[in-house]
mmCIF file of C-alpha atoms and ligand atoms in Angstrom:
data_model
loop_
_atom_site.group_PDB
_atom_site.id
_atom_site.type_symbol
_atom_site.label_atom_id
_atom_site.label_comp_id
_atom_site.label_asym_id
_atom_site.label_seq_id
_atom_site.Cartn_x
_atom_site.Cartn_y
_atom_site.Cartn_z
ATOM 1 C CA UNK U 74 50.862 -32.412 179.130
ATOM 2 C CA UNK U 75 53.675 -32.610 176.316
ATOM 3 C CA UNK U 76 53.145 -30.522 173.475
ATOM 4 C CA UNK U 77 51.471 -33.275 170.192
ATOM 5 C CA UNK U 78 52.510 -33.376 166.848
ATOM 6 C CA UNK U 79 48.946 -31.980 165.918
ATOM 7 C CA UNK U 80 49.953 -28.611 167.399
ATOM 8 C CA UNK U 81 52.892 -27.781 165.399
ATOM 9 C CA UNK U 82 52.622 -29.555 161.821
ATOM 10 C CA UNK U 83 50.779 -31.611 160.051
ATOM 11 C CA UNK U 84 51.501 -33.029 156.499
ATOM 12 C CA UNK U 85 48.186 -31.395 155.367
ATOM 13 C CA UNK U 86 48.486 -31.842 151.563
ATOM 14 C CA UNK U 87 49.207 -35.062 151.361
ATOM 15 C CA UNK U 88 45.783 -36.297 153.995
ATOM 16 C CA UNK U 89 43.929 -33.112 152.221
ATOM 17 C CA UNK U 90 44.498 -35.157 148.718
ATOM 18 C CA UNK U 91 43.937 -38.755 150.664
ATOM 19 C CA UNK U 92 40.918 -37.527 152.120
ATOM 20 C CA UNK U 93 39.194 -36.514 148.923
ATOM 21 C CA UNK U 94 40.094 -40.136 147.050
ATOM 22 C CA UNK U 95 38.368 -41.618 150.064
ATOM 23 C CA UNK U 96 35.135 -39.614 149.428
ATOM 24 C CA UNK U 97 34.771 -40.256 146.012
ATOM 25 C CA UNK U 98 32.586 -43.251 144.773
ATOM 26 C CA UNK U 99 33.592 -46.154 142.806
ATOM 27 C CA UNK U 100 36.623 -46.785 144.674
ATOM 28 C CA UNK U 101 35.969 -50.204 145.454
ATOM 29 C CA UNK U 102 35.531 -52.082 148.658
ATOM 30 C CA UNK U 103 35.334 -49.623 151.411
ATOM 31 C CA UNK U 104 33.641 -49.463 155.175
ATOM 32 C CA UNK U 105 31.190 -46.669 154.048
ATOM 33 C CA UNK U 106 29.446 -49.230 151.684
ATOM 34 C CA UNK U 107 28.055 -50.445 154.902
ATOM 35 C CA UNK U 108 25.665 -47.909 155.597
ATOM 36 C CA UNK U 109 25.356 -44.538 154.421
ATOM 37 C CA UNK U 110 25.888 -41.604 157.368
ATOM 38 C CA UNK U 111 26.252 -38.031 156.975
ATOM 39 C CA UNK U 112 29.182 -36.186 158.089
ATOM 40 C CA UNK U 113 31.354 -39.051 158.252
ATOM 41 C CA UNK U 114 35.132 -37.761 158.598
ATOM 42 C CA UNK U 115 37.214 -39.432 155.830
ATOM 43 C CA UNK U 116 38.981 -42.247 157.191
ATOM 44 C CA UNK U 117 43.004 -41.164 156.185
ATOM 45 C CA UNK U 118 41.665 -37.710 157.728
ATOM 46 C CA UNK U 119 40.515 -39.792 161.343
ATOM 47 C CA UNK U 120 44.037 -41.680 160.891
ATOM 48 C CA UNK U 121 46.275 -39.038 160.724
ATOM 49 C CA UNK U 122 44.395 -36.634 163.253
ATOM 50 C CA UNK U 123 44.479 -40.005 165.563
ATOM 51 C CA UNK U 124 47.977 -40.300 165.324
ATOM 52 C CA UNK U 125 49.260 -36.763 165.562
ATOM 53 C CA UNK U 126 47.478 -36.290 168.547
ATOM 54 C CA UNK U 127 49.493 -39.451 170.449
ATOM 55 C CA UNK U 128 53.035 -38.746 169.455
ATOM 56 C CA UNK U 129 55.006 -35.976 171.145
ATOM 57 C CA UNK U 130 56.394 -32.545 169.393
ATOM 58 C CA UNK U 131 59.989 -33.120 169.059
ATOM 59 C CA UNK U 132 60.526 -29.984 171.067
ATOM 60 C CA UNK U 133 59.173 -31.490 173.935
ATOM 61 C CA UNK U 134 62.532 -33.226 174.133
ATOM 62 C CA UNK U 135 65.226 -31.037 173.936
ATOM 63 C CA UNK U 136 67.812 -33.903 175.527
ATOM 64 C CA UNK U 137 67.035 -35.734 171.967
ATOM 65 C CA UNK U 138 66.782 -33.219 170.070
ATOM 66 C CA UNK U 139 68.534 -30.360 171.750
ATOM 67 C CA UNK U 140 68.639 -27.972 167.794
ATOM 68 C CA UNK U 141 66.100 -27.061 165.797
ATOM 69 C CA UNK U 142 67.054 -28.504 162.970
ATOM 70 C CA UNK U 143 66.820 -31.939 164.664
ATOM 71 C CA UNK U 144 63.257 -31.357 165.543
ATOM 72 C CA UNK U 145 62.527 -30.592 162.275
ATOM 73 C CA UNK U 146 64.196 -33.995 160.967
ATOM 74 C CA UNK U 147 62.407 -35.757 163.685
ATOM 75 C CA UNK U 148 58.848 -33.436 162.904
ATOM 76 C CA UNK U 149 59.770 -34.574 159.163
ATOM 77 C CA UNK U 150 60.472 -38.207 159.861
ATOM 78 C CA UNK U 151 56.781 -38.523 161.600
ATOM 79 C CA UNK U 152 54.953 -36.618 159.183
ATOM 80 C CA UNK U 153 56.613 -39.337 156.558
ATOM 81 C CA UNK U 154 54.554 -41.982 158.995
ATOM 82 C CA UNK U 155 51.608 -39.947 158.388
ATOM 83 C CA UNK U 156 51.841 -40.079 154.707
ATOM 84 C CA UNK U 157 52.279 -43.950 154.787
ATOM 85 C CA UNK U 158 48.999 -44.034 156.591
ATOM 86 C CA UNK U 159 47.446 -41.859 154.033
ATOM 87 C CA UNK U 160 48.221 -44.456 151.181
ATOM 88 C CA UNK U 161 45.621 -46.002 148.745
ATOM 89 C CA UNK U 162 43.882 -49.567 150.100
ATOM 90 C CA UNK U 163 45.637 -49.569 153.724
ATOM 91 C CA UNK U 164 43.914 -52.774 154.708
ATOM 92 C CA UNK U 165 46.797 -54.516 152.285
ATOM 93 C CA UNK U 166 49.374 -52.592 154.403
ATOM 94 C CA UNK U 167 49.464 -54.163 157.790
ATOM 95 C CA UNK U 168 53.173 -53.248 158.414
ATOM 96 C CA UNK U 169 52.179 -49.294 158.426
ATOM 97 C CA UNK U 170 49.601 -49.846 161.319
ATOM 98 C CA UNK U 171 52.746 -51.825 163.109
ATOM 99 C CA UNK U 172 54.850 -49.014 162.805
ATOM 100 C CA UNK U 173 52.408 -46.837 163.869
ATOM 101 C CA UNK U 174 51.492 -48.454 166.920
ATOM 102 C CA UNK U 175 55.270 -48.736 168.260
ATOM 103 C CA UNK U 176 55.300 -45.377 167.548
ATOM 104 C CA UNK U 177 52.324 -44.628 169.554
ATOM 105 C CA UNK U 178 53.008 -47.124 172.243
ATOM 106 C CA UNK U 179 56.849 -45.489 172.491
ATOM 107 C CA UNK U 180 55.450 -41.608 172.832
ATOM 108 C CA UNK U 181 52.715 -42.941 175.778
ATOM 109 C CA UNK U 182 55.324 -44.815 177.789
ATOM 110 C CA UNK U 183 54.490 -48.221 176.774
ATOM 111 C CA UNK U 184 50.540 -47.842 177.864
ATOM 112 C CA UNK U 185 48.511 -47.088 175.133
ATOM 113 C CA UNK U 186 45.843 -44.725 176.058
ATOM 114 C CA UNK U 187 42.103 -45.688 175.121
ATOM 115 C CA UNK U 188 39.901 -43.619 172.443
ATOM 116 C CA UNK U 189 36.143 -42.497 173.678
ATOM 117 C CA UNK U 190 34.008 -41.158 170.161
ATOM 118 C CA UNK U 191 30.479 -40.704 171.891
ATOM 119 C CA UNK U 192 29.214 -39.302 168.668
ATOM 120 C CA UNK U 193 30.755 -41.877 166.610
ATOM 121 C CA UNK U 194 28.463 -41.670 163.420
ATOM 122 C CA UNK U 195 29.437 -43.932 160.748
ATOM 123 C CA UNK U 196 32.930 -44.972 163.137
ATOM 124 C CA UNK U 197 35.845 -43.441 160.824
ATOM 125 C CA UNK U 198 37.556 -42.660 164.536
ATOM 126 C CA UNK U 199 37.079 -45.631 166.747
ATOM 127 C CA UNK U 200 37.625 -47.972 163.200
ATOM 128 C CA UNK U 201 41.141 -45.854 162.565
ATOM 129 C CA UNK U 202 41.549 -46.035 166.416
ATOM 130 C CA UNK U 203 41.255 -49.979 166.690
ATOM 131 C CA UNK U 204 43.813 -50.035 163.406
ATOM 132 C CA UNK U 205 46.900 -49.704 165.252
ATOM 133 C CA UNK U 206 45.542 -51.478 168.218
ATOM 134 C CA UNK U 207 44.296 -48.875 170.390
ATOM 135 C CA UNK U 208 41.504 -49.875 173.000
ATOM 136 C CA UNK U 209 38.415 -47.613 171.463
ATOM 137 C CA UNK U 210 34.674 -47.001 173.680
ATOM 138 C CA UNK U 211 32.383 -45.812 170.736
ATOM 139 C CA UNK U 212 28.553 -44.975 171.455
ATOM 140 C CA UNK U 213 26.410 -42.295 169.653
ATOM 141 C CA UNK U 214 22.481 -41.276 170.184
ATOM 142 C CA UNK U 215 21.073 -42.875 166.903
ATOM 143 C CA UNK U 216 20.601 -46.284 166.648
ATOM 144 C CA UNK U 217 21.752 -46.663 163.258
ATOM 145 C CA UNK U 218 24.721 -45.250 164.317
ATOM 146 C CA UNK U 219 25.254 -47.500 167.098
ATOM 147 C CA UNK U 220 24.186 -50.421 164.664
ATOM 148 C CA UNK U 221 27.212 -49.581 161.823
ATOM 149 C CA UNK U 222 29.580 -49.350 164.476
ATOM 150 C CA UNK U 223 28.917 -52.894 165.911
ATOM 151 C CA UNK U 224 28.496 -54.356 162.885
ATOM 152 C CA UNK U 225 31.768 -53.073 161.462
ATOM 153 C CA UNK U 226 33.994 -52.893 164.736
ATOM 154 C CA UNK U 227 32.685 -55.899 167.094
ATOM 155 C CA UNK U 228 31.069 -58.540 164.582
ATOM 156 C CA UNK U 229 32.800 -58.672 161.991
ATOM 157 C CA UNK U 230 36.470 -59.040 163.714
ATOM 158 C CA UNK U 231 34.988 -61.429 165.866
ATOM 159 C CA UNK U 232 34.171 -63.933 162.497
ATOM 160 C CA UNK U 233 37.559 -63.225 161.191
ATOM 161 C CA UNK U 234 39.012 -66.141 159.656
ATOM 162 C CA UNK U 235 36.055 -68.318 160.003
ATOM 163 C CA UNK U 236 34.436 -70.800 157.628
ATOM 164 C CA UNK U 237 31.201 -69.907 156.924
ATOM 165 C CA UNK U 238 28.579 -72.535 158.536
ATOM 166 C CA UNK U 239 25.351 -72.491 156.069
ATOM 167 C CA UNK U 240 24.957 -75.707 154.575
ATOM 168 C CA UNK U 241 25.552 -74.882 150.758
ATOM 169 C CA UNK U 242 29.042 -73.686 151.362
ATOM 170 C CA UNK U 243 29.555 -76.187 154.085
ATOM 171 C CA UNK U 244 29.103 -79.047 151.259
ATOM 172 C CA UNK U 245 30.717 -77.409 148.250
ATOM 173 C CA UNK U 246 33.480 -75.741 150.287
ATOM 174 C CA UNK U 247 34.972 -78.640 152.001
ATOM 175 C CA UNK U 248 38.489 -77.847 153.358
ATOM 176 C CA UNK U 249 38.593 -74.328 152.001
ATOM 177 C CA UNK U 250 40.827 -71.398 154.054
ATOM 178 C CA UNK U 251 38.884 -68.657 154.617
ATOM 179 C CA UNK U 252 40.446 -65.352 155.569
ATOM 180 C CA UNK U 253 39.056 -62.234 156.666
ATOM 181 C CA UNK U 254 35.227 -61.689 156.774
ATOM 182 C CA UNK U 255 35.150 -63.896 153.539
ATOM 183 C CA UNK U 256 33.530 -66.418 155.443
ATOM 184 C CA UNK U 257 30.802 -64.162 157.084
ATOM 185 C CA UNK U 258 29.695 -62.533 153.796
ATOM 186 C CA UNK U 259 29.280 -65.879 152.324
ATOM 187 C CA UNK U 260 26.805 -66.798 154.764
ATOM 188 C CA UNK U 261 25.045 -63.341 154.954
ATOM 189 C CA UNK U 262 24.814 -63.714 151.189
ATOM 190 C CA UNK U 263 23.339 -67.726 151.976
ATOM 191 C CA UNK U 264 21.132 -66.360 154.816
ATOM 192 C CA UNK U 265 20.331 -63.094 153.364
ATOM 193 C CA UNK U 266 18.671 -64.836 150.432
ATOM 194 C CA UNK U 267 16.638 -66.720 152.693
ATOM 195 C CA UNK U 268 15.430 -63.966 154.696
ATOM 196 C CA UNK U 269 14.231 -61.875 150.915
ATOM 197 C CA UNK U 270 12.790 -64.890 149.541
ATOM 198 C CA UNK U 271 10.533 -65.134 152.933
ATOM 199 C CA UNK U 272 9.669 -61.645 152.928
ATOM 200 C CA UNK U 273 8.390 -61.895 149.090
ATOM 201 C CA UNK U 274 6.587 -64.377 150.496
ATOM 202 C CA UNK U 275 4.576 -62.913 153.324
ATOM 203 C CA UNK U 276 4.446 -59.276 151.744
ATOM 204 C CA UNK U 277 5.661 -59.424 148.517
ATOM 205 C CA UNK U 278 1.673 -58.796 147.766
ATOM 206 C CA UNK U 279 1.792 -55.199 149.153
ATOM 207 C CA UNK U 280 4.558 -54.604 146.394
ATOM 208 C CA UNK U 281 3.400 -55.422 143.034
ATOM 209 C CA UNK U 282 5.214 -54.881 139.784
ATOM 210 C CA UNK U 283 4.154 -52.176 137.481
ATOM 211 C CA UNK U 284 3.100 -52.026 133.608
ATOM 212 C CA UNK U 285 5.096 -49.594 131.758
ATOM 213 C CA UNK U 286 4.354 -49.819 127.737
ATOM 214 C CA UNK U 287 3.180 -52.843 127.857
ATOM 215 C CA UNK U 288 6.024 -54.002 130.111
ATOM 216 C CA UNK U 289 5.603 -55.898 133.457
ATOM 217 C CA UNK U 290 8.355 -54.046 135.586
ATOM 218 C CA UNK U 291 9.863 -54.431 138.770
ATOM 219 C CA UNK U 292 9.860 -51.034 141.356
ATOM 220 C CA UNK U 293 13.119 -50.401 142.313
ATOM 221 C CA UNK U 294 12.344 -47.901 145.260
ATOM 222 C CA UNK U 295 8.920 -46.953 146.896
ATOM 223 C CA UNK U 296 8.295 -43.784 148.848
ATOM 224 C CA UNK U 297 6.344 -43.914 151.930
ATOM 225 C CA UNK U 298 4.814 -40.668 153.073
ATOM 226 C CA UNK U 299 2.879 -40.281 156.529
ATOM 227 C CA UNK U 300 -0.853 -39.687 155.786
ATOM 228 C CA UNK U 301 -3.721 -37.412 157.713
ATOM 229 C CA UNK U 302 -7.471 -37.400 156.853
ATOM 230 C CA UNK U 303 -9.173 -34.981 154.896
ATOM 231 C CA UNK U 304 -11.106 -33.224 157.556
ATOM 232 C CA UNK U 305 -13.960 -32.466 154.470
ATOM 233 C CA UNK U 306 -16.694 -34.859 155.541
ATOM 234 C CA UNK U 307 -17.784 -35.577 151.660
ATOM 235 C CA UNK U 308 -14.240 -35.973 151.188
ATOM 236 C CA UNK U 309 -12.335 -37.710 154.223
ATOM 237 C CA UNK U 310 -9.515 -39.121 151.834
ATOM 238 C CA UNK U 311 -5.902 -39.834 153.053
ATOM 239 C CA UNK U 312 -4.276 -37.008 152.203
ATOM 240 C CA UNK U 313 -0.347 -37.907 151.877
ATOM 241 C CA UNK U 314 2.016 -35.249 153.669
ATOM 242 C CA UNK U 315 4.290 -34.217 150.702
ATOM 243 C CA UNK U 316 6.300 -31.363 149.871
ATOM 244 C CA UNK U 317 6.589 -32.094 146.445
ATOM 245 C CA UNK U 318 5.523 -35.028 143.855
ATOM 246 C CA UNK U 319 8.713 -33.918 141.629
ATOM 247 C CA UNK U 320 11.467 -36.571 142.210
ATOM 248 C CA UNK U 321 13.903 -35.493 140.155
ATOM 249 C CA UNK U 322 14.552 -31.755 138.687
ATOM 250 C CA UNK U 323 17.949 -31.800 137.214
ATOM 251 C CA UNK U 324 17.556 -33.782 133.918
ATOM 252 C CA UNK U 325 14.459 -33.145 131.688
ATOM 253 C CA UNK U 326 12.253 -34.272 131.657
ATOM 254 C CA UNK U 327 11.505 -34.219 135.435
ATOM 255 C CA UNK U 328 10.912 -36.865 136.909
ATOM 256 C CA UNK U 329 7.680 -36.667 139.337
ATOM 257 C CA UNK U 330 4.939 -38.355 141.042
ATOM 258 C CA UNK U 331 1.316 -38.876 140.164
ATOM 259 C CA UNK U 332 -1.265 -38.917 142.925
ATOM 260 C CA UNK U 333 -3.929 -41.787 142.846
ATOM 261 C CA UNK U 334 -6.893 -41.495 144.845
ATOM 262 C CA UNK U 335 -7.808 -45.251 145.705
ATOM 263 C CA UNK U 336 -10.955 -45.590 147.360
ATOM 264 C CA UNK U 337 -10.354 -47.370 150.794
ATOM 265 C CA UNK U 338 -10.186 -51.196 150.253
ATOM 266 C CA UNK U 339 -9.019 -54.260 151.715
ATOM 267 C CA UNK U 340 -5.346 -55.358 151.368
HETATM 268 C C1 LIG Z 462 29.056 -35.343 162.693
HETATM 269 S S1 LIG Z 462 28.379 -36.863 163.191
HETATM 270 C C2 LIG Z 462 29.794 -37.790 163.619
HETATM 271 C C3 LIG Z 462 30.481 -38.311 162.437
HETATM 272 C C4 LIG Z 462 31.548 -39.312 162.779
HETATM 273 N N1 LIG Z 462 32.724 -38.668 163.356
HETATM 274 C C5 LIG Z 462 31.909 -40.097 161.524
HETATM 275 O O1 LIG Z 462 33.063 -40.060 161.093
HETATM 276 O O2 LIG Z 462 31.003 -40.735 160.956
HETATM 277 C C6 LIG Z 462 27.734 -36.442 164.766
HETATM 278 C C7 LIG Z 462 27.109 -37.622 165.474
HETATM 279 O O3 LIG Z 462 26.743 -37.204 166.779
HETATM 280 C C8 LIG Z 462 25.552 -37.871 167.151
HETATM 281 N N2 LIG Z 462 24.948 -37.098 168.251
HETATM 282 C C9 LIG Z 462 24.358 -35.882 168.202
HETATM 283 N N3 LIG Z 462 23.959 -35.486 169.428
HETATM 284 C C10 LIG Z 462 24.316 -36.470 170.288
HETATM 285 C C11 LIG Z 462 24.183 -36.656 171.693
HETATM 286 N N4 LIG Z 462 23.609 -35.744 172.463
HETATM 287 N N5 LIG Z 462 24.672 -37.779 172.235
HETATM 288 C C12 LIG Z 462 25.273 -38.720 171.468
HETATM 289 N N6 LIG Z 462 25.424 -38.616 170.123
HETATM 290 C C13 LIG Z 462 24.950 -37.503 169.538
HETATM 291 C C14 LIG Z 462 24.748 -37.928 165.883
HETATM 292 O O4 LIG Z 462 23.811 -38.998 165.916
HETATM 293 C C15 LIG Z 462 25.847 -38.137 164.821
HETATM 294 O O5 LIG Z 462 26.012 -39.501 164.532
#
């Protein structure tokens, strides 16, 4: 097996830096928005790591690059592919994942090998993987996991490019292009919306607004915690398991809840 790139440099500042803008929030339209998932590698870091391991170490061919200093202008002139595929918003950048995969394809005699992730997690390799057109297998134990991945890497590219087909867009939109997943999200958004609307229907009842100074409010987020009886006989109350009722220690004042012992009644 040829020596890889991976083994003998890596442009590390440059996917260290691109790496840490891909963490940070607010950066707009990204494939973590999907679902949160812990541990997920940075996508430039999956990219680069991806790519270094599928193209040779110059070394490895001394009849084209017989001196050391043409390895290192050859080491130098991949690493400069690297940083193109650590650039800001690379879904606008088509051309990079080109060059990439002819790069790929030339160091792997024209048969481009397939990527297995079996603990794919949120699917920052097999999504950088399927980029420049390699043939990915992703699974992982959780079924979330499993969920994000097919959502993200065999739905959606399978709606590319297609005009949506609920009825509101279908009679306002008549003749419109639609590119990319524009036309999916428009009719998640459609269908979506008919999906909450039915659920406020059916259970809305088990979520009621609050009062809050006079104020009808709506709850943004309720906490469900598992339950056991009270083994006391005068007692035998649901006891909720909790570690803590404080929600929020950092800013004062804290933020916590209140226990309300409801007598059992019907819903
Ligand atoms: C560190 S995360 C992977 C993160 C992923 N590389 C990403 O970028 O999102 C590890 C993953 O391994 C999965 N996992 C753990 N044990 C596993 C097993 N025995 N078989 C399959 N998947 C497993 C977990 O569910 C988790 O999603």
């Amino acid at each position: 097996m040829p020596k890889k790139l991976i083994e003998v440099a890596l442009p590390l500042d440059t996917i260290n830096d691109a790496s840490a803008y891909d963490k940070m929030p607010g950066i707009g339209a990204h494939p973590k928005g999907i679902h949160h998932w812990w541990a997920r590698l940075p996508l430039p870091t999956a990219r680069a790591v991806l790519f270094a391991s599928l193209v040779d170490d110059p070394s490895e061919h001394p009849d084209r690059f017989p001196t050391e200093e043409a390895q290192d202008a050859e080491r130098e002139r991949l690493s400069g592919i690297i940083r193109e595929l650590c650039q800001k918003k690379m879904h606008l950048k088509q051309d990079v994942f080109k060059k990439a995969h002819e790069e790929i394809l030339r160091h792997c005699d024209g048969k481009l090998p397939t990527v297995l992730d079996p603990f794919a997690g949120g699917g920052s390799i097999p999504l950088e993987a399927m980029r420049p057109g390699l043939p990915v297998i992703a699974s992982d134990l959780n079924p979330v996991a499993v969920l994000i991945n097919k959502a993200m890497l065999e739905i959606l590219p399978e709606f590319a490019n297609q005009t949506p087909v609920n009825p509101e867009s279908k009679r306002r939109n008549v003749g419109q292009e639609w590119k990319n997943a524009h036309g999916l999200a428009e009719d998640l958004r459609y269908y979506g919306r008919l999906i909450n609307e039915e659920a406020k229907r059916r259970i809305g009842k088990f979520y009621p607004s609050v009062k809050v100074n006079g104020k009808e409010l709506n709850v943004i987020t309720w906490l469900w915690e598992r339950t056991v009886k009270c083994p006391n006989p005068v007692c035998g109350c649901e006891m909720p398991l909790v570690r803590s009722f404080v929600l929020s220690s950092k800013r004062k004042p804290n933020v916590f809840t209140q226990p309300v012992v409801e007598r059992r009644r019907e819903l």
